[in-house]
Structure formats: C-alpha cells, structure tokens
PDB file of C-alpha atoms in Angstrom:
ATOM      1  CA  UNK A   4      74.674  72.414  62.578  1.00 49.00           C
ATOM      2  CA  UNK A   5      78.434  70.825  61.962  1.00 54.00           C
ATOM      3  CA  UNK A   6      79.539  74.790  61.386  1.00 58.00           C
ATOM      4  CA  UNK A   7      77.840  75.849  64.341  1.00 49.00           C
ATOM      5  CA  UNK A   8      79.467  74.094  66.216  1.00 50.00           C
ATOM      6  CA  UNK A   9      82.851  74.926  64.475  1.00 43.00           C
ATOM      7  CA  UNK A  10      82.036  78.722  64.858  1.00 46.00           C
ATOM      8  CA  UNK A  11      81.333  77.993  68.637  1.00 46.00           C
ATOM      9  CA  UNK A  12      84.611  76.025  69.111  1.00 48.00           C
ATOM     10  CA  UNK A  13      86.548  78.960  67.731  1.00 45.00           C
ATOM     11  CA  UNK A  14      85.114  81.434  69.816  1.00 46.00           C
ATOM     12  CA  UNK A  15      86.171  79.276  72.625  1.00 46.00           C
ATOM     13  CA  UNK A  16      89.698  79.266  71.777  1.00 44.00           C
ATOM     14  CA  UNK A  17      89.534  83.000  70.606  1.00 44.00           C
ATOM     15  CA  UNK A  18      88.058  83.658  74.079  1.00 44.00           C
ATOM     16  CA  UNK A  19      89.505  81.379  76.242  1.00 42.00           C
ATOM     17  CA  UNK A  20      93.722  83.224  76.814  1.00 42.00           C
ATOM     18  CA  UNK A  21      91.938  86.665  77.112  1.00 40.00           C
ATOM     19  CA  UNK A  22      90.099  84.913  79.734  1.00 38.00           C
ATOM     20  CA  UNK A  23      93.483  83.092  81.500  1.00 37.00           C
ATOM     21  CA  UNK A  24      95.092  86.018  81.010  1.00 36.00           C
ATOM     22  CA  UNK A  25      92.891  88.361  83.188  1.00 42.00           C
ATOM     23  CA  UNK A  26      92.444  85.365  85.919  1.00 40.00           C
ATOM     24  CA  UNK A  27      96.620  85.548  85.818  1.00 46.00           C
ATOM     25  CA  UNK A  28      96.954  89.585  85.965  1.00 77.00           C
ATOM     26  CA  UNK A  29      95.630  89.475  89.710  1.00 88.00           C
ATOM     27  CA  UNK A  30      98.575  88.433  91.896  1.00 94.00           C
ATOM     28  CA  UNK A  31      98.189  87.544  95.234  1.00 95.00           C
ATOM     29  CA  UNK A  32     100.711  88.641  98.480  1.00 97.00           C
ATOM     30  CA  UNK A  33     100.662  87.218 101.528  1.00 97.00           C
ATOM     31  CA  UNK A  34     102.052  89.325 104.616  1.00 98.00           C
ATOM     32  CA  UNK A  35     105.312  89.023 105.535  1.00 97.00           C
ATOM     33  CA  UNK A  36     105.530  87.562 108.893  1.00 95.00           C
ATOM     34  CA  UNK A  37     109.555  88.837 109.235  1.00 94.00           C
ATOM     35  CA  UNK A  38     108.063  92.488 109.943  1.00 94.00           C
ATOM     36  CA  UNK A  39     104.766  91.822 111.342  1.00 95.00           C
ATOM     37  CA  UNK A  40     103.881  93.142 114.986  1.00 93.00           C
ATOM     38  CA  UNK A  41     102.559  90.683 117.237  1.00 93.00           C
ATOM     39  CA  UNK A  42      99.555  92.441 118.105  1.00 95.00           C
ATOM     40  CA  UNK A  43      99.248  93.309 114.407  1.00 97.00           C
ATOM     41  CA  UNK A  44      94.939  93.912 114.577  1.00 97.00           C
ATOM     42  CA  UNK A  45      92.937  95.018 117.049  1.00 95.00           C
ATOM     43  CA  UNK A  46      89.309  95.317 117.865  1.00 95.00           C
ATOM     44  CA  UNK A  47      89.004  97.814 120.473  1.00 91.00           C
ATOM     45  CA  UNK A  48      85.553  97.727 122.808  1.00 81.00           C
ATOM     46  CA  UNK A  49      85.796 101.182 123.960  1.00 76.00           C
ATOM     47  CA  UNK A  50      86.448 103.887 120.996  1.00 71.00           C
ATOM     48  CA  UNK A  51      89.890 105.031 121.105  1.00 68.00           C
ATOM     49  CA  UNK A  52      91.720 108.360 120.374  1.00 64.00           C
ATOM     50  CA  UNK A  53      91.732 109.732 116.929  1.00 68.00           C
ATOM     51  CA  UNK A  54      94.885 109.473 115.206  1.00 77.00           C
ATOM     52  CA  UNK A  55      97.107 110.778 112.553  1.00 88.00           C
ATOM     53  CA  UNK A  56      95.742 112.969 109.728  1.00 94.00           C
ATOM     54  CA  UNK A  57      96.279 110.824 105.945  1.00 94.00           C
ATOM     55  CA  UNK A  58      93.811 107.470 106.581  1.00 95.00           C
ATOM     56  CA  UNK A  59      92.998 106.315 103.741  1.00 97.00           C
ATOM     57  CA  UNK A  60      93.250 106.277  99.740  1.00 96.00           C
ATOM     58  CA  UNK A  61      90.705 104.445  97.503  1.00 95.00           C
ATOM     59  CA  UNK A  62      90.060 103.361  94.462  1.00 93.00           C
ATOM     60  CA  UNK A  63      86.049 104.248  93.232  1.00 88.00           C
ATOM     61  CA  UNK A  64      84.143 100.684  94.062  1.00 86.00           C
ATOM     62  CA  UNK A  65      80.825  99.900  92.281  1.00 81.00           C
ATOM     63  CA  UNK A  66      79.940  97.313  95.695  1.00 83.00           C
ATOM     64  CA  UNK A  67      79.361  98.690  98.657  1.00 87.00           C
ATOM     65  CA  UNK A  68      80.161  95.474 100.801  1.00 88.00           C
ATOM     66  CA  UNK A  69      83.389  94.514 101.906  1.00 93.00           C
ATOM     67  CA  UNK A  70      85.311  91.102 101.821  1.00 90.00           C
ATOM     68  CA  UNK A  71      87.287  90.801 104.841  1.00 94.00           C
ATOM     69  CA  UNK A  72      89.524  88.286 103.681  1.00 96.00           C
ATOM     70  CA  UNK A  73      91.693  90.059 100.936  1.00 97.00           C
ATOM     71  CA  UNK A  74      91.867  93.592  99.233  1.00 97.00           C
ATOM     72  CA  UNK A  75      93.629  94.927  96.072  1.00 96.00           C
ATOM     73  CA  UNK A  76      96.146  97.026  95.373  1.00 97.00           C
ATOM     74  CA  UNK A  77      97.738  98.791  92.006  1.00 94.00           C
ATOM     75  CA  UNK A  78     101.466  98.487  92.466  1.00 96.00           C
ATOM     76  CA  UNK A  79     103.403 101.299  90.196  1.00 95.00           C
ATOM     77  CA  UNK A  80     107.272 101.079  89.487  1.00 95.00           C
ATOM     78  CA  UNK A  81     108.716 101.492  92.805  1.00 97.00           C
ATOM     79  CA  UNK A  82     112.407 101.108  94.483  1.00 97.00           C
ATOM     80  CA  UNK A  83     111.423  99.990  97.769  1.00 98.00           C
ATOM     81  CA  UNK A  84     111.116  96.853  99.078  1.00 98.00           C
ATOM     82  CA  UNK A  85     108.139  97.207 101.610  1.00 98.00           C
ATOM     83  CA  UNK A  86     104.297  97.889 101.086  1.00 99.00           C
ATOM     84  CA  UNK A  87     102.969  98.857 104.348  1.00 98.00           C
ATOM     85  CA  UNK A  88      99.053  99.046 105.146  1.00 99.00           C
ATOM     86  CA  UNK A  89      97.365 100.426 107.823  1.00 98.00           C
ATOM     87  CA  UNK A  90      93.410  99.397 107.850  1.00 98.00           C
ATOM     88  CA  UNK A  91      91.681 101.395 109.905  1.00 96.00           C
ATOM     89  CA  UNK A  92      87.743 101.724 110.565  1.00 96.00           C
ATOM     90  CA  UNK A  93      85.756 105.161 110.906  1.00 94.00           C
ATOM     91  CA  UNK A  94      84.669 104.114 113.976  1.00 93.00           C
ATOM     92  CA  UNK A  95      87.965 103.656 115.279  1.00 93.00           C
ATOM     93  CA  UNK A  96      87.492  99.980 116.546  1.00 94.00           C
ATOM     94  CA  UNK A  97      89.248  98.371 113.791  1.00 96.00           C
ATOM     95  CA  UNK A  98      93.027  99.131 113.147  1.00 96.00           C
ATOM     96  CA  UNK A  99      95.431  97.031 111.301  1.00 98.00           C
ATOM     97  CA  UNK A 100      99.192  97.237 109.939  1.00 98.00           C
ATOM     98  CA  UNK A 101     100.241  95.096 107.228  1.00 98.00           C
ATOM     99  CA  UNK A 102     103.896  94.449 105.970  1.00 98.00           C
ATOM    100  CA  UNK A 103     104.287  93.142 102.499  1.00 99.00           C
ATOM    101  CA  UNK A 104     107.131  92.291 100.855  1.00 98.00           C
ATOM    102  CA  UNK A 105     107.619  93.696  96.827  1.00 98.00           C
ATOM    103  CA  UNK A 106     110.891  93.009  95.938  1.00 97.00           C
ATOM    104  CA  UNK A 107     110.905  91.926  92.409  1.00 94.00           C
ATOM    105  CA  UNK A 108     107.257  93.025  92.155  1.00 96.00           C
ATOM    106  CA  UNK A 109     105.837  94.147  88.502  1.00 95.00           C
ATOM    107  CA  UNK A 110     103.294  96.817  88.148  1.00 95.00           C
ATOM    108  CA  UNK A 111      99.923  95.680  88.186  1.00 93.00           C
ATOM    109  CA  UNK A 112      97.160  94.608  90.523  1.00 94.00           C
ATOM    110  CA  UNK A 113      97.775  92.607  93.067  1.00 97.00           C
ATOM    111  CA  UNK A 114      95.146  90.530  95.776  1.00 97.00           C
ATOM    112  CA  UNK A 115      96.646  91.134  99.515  1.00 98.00           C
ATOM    113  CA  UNK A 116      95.448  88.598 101.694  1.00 98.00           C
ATOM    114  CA  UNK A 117      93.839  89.675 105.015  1.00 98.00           C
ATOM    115  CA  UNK A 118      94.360  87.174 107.396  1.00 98.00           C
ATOM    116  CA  UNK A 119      92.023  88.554 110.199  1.00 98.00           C
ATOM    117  CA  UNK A 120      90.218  87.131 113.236  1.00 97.00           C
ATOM    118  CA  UNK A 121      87.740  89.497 113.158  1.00 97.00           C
ATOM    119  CA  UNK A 122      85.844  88.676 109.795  1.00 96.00           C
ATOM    120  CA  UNK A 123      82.134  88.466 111.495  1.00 95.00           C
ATOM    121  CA  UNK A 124      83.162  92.052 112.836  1.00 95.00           C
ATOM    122  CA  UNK A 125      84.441  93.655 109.611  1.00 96.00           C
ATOM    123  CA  UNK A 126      81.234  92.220 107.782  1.00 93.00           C
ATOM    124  CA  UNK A 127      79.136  94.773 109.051  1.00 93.00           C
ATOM    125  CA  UNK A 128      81.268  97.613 107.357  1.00 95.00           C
ATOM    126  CA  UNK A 129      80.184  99.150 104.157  1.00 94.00           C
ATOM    127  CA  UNK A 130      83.226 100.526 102.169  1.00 93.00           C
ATOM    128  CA  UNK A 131      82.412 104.151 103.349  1.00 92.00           C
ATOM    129  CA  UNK A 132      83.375 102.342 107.092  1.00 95.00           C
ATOM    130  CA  UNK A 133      86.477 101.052 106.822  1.00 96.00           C
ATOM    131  CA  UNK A 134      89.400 102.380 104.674  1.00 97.00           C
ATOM    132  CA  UNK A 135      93.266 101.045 103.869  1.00 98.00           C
ATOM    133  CA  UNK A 136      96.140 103.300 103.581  1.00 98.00           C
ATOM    134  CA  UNK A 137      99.061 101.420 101.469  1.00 98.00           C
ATOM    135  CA  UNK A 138     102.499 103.191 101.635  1.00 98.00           C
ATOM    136  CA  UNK A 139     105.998 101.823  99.392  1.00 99.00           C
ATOM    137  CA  UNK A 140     109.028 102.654 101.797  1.00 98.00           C
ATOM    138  CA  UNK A 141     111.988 101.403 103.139  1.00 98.00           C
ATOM    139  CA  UNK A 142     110.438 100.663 106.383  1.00 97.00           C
ATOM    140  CA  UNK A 143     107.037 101.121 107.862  1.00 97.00           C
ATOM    141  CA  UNK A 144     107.890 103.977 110.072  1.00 95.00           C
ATOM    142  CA  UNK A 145     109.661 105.883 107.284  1.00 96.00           C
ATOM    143  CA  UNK A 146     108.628 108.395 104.948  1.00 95.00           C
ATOM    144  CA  UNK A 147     106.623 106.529 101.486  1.00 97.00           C
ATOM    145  CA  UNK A 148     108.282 106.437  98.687  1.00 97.00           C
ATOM    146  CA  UNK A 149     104.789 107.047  97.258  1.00 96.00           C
ATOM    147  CA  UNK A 150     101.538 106.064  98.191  1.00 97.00           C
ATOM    148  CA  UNK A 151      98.945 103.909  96.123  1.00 96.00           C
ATOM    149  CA  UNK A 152      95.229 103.034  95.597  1.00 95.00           C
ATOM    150  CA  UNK A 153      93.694 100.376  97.180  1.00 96.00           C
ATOM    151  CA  UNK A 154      89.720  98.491  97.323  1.00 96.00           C
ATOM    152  CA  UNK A 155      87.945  96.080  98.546  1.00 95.00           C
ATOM    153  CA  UNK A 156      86.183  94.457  95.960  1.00 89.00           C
ATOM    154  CA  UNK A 157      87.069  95.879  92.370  1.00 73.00           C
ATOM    155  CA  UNK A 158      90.108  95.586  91.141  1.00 71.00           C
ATOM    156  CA  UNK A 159      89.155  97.882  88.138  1.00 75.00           C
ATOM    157  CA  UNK A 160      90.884 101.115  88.967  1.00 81.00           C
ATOM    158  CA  UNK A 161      89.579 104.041  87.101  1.00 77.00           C
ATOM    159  CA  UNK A 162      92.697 106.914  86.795  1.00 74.00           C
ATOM    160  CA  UNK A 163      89.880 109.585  86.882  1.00 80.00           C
ATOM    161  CA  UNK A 164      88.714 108.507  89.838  1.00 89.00           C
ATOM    162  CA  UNK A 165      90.124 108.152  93.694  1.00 93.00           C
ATOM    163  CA  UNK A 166      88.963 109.026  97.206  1.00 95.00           C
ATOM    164  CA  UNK A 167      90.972 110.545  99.843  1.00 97.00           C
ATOM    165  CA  UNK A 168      90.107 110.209 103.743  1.00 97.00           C
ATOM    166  CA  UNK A 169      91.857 111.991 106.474  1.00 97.00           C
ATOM    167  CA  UNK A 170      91.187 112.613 109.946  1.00 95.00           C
ATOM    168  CA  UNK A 171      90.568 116.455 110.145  1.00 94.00           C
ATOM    169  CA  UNK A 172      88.677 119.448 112.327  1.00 91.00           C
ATOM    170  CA  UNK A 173      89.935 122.418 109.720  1.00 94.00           C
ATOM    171  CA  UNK A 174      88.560 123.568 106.696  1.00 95.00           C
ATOM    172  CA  UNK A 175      91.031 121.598 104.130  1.00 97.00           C
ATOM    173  CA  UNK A 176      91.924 121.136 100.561  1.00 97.00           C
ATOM    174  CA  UNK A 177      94.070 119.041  98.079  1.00 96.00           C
ATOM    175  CA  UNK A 178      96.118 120.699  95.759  1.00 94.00           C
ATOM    176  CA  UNK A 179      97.207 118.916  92.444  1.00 93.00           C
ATOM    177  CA  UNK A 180     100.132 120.322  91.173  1.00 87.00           C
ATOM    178  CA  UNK A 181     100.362 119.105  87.115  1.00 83.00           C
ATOM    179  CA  UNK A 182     104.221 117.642  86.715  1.00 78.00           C
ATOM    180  CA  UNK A 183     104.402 118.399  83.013  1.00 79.00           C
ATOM    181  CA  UNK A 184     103.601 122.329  84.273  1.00 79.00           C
ATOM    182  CA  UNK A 185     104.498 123.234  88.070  1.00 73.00           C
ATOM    183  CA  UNK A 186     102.544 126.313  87.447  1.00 77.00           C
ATOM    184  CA  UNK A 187      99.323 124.656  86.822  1.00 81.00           C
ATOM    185  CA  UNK A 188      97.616 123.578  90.161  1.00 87.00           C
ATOM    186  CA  UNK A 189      93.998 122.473  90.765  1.00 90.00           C
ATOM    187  CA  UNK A 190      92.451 122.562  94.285  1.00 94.00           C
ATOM    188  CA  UNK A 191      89.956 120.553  95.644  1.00 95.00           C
ATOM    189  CA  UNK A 192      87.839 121.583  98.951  1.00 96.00           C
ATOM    190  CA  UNK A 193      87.497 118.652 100.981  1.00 97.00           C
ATOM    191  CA  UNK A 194      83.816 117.774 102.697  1.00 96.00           C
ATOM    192  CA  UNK A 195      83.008 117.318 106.186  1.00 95.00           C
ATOM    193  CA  UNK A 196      81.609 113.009 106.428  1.00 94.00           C
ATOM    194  CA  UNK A 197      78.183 113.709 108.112  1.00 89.00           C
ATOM    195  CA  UNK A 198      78.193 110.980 110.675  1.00 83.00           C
ATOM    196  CA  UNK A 199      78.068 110.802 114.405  1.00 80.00           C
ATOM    197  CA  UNK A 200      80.810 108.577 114.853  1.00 79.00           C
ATOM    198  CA  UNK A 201      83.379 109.439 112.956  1.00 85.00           C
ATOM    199  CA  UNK A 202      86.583 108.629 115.368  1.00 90.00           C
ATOM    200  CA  UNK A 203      89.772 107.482 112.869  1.00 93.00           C
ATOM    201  CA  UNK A 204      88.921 109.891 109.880  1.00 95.00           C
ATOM    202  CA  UNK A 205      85.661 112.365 109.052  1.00 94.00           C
ATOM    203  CA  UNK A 206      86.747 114.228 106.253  1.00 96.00           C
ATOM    204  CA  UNK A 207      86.498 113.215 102.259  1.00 97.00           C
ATOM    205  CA  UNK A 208      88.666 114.611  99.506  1.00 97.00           C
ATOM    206  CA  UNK A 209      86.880 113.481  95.719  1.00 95.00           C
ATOM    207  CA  UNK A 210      89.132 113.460  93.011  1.00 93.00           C
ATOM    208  CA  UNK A 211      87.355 113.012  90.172  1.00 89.00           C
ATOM    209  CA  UNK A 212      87.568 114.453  86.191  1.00 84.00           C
ATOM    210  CA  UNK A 213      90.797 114.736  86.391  1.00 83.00           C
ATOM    211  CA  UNK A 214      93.760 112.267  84.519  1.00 84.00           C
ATOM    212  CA  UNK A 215      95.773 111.665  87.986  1.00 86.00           C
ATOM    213  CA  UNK A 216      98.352 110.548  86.127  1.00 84.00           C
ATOM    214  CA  UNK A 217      99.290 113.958  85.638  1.00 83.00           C
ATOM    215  CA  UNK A 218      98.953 114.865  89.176  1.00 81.00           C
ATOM    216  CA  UNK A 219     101.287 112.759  91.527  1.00 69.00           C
ATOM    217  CA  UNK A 220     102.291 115.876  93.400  1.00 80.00           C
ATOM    218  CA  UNK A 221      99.242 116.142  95.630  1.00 92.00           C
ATOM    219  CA  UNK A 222      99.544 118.441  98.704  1.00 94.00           C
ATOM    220  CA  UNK A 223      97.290 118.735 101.772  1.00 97.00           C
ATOM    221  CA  UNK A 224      96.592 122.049 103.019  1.00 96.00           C
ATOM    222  CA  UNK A 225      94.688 122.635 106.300  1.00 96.00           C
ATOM    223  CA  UNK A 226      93.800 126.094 107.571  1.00 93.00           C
ATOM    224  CA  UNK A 227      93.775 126.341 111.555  1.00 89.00           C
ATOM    225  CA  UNK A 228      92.311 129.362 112.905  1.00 87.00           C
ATOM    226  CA  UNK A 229      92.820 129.886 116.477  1.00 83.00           C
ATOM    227  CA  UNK A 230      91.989 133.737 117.022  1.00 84.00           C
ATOM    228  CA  UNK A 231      92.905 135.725 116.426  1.00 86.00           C
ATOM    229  CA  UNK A 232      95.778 133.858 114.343  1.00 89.00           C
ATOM    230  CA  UNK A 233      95.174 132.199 111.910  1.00 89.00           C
ATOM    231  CA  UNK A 234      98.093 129.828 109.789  1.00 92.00           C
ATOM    232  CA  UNK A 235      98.516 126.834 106.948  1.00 93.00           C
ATOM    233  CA  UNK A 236      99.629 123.150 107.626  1.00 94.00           C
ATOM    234  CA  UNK A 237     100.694 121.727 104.325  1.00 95.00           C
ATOM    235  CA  UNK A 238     101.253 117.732 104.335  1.00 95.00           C
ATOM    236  CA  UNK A 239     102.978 115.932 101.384  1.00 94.00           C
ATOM    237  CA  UNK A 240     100.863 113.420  99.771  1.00 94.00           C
ATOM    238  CA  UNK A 241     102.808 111.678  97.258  1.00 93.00           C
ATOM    239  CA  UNK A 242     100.242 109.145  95.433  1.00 93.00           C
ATOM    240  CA  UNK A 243     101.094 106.987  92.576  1.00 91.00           C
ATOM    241  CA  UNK A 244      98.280 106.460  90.317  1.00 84.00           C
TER     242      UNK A 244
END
C-alpha cells in the first residue's frame, strides 16, 4: 500500500509542470484602449450592406458553440506592433474591430479578451455564424504584415487544417504557391455557403491535407464574367500559419 502511494506521489510530480506548463502557454491580451474606436461593436437591427471580400480565417474547432467572452489566436514572429481584428457575423448584425497591442509578443497562443455587450446576442451563433479576421500591421487601416488563425474555443491549431471565408458572388479559388518551389502551386475551388442569409461573407475556402507551413503565399483569384467579357481579380492573402 506504502509504494502505492509512493508510485502515485511521483506521478504527481512527474505530471504536475507538464500540466503548469500548458495552463502558462495560453497568454491572455486585453485590447488596447489607445486605438480603440468609440463605437468599436455594433449590433445592427436592420441587415446592413455587405462588405469587403477577406472575412474571416479559422482555425478547425471540434465545438461548435461559441464563447463570447474571449477567442484565441496563434501569434508567429512578426515586426509589427498591432494585431487588428475585425469580428464579423454572417448575418451581418454583428461587426467588431479590435486593436491589440504585440510589442514584445513571443510566438504562441494567446487568449484575446472580448469585452462585448452583446454576449446574450452572440450566444446564439454557432462557429459557422460568426467569424474573426486577425491582421499584424503597422496600423489597422494598413496593409498586414501577415494574417493569422484564429477560434473560438480550441486553442489546438492543426497546420493541416484552416478555413477561409470571404464575401463573394464569382466563381473563386485559392492558390497556394509552395515557398521552397515558386513553381509548385495548388488550387483550391472555393464553395458557395448554402444559407439564406448570408450578408458579411457566403463563400468557404477548405484548406485541408496540406502542411501550410509551406504555403504562406496564398492568393485569391475571382473570375467576374460580365458578357461578354470576362477578367481575373487576384487579392493577396498573406497568412502565417
């Protein structure tokens, strides 16, 4: 019995820093109120315009729930000061931007904290509803530096796996250009979301069997046919795994 107990107690202290350790690797970030907008969230009534076309860029989630309160984020090496997040729901009633400040910030996952007045409204969302955008830059209305993954719930990020939402009426693709090998290039069709309501984005890219570590070079490419033209829009969609 004595060495049962010994054996137990050493598992415990075996156990117990892997345990700290992964309760310590999940930083959290709090916005930074210096760059915030007054009117940083709304929750429109009336379903507004659509907007731009690049909404959102997830991480694969096993939950289907979201927790309004906080999401995650995997922060790569980066130059720029800012990570700025735009939330926005299918539906178009929800939008949010987010400043956060990642100066001095180490790779890794990090908790940002949602502070919203609207958490009996987002609760209704499933993660398919409501997706989160997360740029590095300079400044929010600059160009990204590169963009990253973000979720809800899970802050296990799978490489092999992402999901790409955009706000589009044209057939459209991704196109993963290999940065060992410019030549190589894989192209993925994106799929129509079949939903009624789908103001803010209604379009899916899956990126999935590939090691997107590989691919950070990721294009857009929309083909608008207006006849009896017909031409290519090609957005830059520079995602850090």
């Amino acid at each position: 019995m004595n060495i049962l107990k010994v054996l137990i107690a050493l598992c415990c202290l075996i156990l117990l820093p892997t345990f700290l350790f992964s309760q310590s690797s999940i930083r959290k970030l709090d916005p930074d109120k210096r760059y915030m907008l007054q009117k940083w969230e709304v929750f429109y009534t009336n379903i507004p315009v659509s907007g731009g076309v690049r909404v959102g860029i997830m991480a694969f989630e096993n939950s289907d729930k979201i927790v309004p309160n906080s999401f995650f984020v995997r922060i790569p090496k980066h130059t720029q000061p800012l990570l700025c997040v735009e939330i926005s729901s299918r539906d178009g009633r929800y939008q949010a931007k987010l400043p956060f400040t990642i100066v001095g910030s180490e790779p890794g996952i990090y908790e940002l904290i949602l502070p919203t007045q609207y958490q009996n409204e987002l609760k209704n969302y499933s993660i398919k509803d409501i997706t989160i955008l997360a740029k590095i830059t300079k400044a929010c209305d600059e160009e990204p530096e590169c963009y990253v993954l973000s979720a809800w719930n899970s802050p296990k990020f799978n490489q092999q796996q992402a999901y790409v939402y955009l706000n589009t009426d044209v057939y459209t693709e991704l196109i993963l250009s290999d940065l060992s090998n410019k030549s190589v290039e894989h192209v993925i069709e994106c799929e129509k979301i079949p939903e009624p309501i789908a103001t803010a984005y209604n379009c899916l890219c899956k990126l999935s069997g590939y090691d997107l570590t590989k691919y950070s070079e990721i294009r857009i490419k929309r083909i608008i046919v207006r006849w009896p033209t017909r031409s290519t829009s090609i957005l830059n969609l520079p995602v850090r795994f």
